[in-house]
Coordinates of C-alpha atoms in Angstrom, one line a residue:
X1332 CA 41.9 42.2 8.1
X1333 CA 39.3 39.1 8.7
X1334 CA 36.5 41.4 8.0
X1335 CA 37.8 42.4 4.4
X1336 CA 39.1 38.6 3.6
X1337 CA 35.0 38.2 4.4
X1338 CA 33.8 40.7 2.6
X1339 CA 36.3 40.1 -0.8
X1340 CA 35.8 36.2 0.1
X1341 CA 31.3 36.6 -0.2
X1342 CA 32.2 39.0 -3.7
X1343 CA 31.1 42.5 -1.3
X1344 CA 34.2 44.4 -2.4
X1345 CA 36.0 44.3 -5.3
X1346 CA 39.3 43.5 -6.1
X1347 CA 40.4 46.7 -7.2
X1348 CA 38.7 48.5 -4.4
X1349 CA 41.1 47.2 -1.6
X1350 CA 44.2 45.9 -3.2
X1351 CA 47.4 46.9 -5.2
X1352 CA 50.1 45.7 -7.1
X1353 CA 53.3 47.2 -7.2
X1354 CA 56.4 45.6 -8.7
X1355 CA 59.2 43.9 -5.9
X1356 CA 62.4 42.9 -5.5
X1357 CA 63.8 39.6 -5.7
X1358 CA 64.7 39.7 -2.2
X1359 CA 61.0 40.3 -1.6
X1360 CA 59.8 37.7 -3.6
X1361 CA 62.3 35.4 -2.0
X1362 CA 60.9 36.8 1.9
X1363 CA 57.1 35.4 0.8
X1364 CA 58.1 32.4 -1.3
X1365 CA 60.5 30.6 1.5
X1366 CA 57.7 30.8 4.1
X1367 CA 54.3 30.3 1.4
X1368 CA 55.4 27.8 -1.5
X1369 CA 56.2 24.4 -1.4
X1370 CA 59.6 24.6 -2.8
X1371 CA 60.7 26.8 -0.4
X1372 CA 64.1 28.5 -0.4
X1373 CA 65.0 26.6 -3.6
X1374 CA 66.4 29.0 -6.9
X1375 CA 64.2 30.6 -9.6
X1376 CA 64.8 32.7 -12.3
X1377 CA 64.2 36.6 -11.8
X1378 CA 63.3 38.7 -14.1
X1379 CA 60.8 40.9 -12.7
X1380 CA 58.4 40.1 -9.5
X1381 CA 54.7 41.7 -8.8
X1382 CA 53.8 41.7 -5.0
X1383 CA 49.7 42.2 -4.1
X1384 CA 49.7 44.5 -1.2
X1385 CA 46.7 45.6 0.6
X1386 CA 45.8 49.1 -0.7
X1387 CA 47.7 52.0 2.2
X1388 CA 49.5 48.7 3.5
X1389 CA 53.3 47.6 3.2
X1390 CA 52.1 44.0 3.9
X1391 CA 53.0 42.2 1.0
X1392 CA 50.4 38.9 0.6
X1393 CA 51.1 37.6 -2.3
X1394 CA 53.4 37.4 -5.4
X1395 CA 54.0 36.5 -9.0
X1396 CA 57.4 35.9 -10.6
X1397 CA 58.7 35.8 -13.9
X1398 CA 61.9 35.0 -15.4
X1399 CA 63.2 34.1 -19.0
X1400 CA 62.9 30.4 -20.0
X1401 CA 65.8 28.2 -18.6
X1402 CA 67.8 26.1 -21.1
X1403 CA 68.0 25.3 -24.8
X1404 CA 65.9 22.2 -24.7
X1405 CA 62.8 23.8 -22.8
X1406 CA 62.9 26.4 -26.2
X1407 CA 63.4 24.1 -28.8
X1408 CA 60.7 21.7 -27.3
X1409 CA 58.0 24.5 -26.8
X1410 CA 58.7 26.1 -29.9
X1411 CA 61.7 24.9 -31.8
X1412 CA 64.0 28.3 -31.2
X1413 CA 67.2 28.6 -29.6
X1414 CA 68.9 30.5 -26.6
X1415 CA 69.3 33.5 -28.7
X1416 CA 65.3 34.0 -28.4
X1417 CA 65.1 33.3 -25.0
X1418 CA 64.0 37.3 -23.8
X1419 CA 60.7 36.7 -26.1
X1420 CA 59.8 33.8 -23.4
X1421 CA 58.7 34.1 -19.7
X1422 CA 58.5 31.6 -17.7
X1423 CA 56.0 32.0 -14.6
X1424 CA 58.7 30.4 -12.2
X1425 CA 56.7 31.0 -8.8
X1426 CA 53.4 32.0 -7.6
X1427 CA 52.8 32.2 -4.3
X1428 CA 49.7 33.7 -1.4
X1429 CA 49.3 34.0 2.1
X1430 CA 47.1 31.7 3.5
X1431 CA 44.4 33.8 4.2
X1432 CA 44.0 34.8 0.9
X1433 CA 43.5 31.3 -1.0
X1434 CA 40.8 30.0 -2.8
X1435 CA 39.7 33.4 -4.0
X1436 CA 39.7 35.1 -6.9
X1437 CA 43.1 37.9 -5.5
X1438 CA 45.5 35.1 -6.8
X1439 CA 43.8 35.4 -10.4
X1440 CA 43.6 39.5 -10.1
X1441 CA 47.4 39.3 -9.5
X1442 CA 48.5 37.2 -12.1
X1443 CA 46.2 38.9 -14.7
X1444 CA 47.1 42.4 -13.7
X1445 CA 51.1 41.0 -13.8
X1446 CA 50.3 40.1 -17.5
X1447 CA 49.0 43.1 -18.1
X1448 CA 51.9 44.8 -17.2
X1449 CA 54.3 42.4 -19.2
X1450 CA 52.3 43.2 -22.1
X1451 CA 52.7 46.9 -22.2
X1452 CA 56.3 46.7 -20.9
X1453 CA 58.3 44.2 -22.4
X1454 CA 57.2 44.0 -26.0
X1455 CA 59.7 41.8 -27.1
X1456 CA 57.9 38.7 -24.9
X1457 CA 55.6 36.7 -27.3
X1458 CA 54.3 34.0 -24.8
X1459 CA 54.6 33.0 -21.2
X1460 CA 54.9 29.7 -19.5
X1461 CA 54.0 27.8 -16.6
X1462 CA 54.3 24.3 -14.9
X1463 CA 51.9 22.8 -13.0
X1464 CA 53.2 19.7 -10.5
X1465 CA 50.6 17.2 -11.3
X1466 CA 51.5 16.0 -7.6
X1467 CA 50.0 18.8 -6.0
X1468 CA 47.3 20.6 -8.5
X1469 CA 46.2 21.0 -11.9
X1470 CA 46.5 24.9 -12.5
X1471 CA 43.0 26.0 -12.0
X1472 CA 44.4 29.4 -11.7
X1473 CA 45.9 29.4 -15.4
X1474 CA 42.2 28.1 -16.2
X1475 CA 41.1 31.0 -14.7
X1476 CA 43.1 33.3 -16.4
X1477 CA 42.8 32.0 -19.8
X1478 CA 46.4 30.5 -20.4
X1479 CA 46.0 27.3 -22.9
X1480 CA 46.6 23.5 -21.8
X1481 CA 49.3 21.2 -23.4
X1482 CA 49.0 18.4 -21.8
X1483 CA 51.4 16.4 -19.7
X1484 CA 55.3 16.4 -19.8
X1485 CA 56.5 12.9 -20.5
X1486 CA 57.5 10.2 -18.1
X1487 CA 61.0 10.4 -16.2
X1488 CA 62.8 9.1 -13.6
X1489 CA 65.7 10.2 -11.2
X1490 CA 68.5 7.3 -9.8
X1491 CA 68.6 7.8 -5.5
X1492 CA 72.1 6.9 -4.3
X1493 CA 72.7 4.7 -1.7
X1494 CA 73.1 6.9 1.2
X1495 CA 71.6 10.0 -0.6
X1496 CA 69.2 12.0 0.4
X1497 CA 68.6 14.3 -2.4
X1498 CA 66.2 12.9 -5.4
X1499 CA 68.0 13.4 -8.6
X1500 CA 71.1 14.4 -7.8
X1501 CA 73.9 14.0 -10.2
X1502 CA 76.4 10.8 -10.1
X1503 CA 77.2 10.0 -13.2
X1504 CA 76.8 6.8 -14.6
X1505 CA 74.1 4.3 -12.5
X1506 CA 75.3 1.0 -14.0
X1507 CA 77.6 -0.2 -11.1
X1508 CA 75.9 2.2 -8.3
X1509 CA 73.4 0.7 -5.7
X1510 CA 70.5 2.5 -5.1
X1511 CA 66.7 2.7 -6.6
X1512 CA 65.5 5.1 -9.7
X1513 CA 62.0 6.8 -8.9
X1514 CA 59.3 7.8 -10.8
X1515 CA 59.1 12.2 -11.0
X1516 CA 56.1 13.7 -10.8
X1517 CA 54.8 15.1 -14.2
X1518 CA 53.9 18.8 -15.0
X1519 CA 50.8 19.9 -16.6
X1520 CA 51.9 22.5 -19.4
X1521 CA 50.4 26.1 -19.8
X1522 CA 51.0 28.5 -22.2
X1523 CA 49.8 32.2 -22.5
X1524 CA 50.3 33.4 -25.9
X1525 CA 50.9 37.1 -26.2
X1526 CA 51.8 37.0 -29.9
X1527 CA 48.5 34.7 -31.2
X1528 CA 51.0 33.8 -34.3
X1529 CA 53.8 31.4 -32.6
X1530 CA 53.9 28.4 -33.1
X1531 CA 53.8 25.4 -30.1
X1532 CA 55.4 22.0 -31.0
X1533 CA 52.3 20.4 -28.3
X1534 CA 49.3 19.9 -29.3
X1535 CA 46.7 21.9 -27.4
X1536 CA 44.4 20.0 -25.5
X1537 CA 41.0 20.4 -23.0
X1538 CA 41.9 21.6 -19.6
X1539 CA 42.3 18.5 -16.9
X1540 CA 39.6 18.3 -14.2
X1541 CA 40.3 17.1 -10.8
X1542 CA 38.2 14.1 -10.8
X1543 CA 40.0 12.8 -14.0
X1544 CA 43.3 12.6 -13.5
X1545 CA 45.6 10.6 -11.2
X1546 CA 48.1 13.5 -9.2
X1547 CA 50.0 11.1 -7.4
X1548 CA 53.9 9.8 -8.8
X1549 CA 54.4 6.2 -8.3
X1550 CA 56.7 5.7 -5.9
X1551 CA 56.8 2.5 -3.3
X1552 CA 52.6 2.7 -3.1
X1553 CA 52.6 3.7 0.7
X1554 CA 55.1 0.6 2.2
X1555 CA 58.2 2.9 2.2
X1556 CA 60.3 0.9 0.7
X1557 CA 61.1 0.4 -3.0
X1558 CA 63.1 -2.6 -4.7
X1559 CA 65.9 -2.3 -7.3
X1560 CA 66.0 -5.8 -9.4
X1561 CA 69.6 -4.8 -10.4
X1562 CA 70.9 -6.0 -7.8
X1563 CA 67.8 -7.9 -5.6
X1564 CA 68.1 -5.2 -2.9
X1565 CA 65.5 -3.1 -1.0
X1566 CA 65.5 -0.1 0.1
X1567 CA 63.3 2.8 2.1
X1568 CA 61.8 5.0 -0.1
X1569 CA 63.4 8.2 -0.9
X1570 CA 60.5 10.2 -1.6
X1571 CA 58.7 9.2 1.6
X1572 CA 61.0 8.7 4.2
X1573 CA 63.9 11.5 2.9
X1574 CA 66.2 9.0 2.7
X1575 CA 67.9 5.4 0.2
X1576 CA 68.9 3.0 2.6
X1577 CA 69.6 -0.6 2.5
X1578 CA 66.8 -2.7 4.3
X1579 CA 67.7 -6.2 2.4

């Protein structure tokens, strides 16, 4: 195995030459996903999975998901349609490799051949999307494989309970509630048009480079604790200590 992770790593064997994709379950995209991405066990939406295997291997090292676009608002922001045209949208809800096999070009030879595949099999999808966490990356491997850049979503913020431990879970209204509201992350937007004709509400725009833009959410800048002027209290930082308690 280290020998051909050399070999593919120094461009000595092709990607075709020692690897295969084969279309999974979501119980085996779930297996690879809860021990690889950073979200974890958290849900997606499942459409239809590719897994990269090593070719005469069951191994599975990698794997792209897709599933229709979630909710009314993502559609009609994107490209001012409703529910009722959700099956001509993908979403590319997780991607996700081994290790061993990052920062190489197999994550790029998966997603393209996955495309590929959605092309000649689901003609009814016009365009896929993908989300980028701005606190973590900036999509170089939708660069790579030619999807188009729409900037940033806009600013938001999610209200941390007293006592909570869960970021932006639900409590109705805040007005009377103690606790702190914290900046999200934002989400670099990506689009891969199948159908060249749609239209996209966002206005296209040059793809971001690491050394020009800031990845990390504003949160309590690195003192762990964050202050609500509501009600002159402070409390430790949600984000970075898992946790909205009272200090003060």
């Amino acid at each position: 195995m280290e020998n051909k992770i050399k070999l593919f790593k120094e461009r000595k064997i092709k990607a075709k030459e020692i690897f295969e994709i084969k279309k999974i379950s979501k119980k085996q995209a779930s297996e690879i996903i809860e021990k690889y991405h950073y979200l974890g066990a958290k849900k997606f939406m499942y459409t239809v999975a590719y897994g990269l295997f090593l070719k005469n291997s069951e191994e599975l090292i990698g794997c792209a998901v897709f599933g229709v676009v979630g909710g009314a608002l993502t559609l009609k922001g994107w490209f001012s349609v409703d529910n009722s045209h959700s099956n001509e949208y993908f979403e590319l809800t997780r991607l996700v490799m081994t290790p061993q096999w990052n920062n190489c070009n197999a994550t790029s030879f998966l997603l393209g051949n996955a495309i590929k595949d959605i092309k000649k099999n689901f003609k009814e999808v016009r365009a896929i999307i993908s989300l980028a966490d701005n606190s973590r990356h900036i999509g170089m491997i939708y660069q790579a494989c030619n999807f188009q850049y729409y900037g940033l979503t806009n600013k938001k913020s999610d209200f941390v309970q007293e006592g909570s431990t869960k970021i932006g879970a639900r409590c109705g209204s805040t007005t009377e509630k103690h606790g702190v509201w914290i900046e999200r992350s934002r989400k670099h937007r990506y689009l891969y048009k199948i159908d060249k004709n749609i239209n996209v509400n966002y206005k296209q725009e040059r793809y971001p480079k690491s050394n020009n833009i800031n990845v990390v959410p504003k949160c309590c800048n690195g003192t762990k604790e964050v202050y609500d002027k509501r009600f002159g209290e402070t409390f430790t930082c949600p984000r970075c200590t898992g946790k909205c308690e009272k200090i003060k």
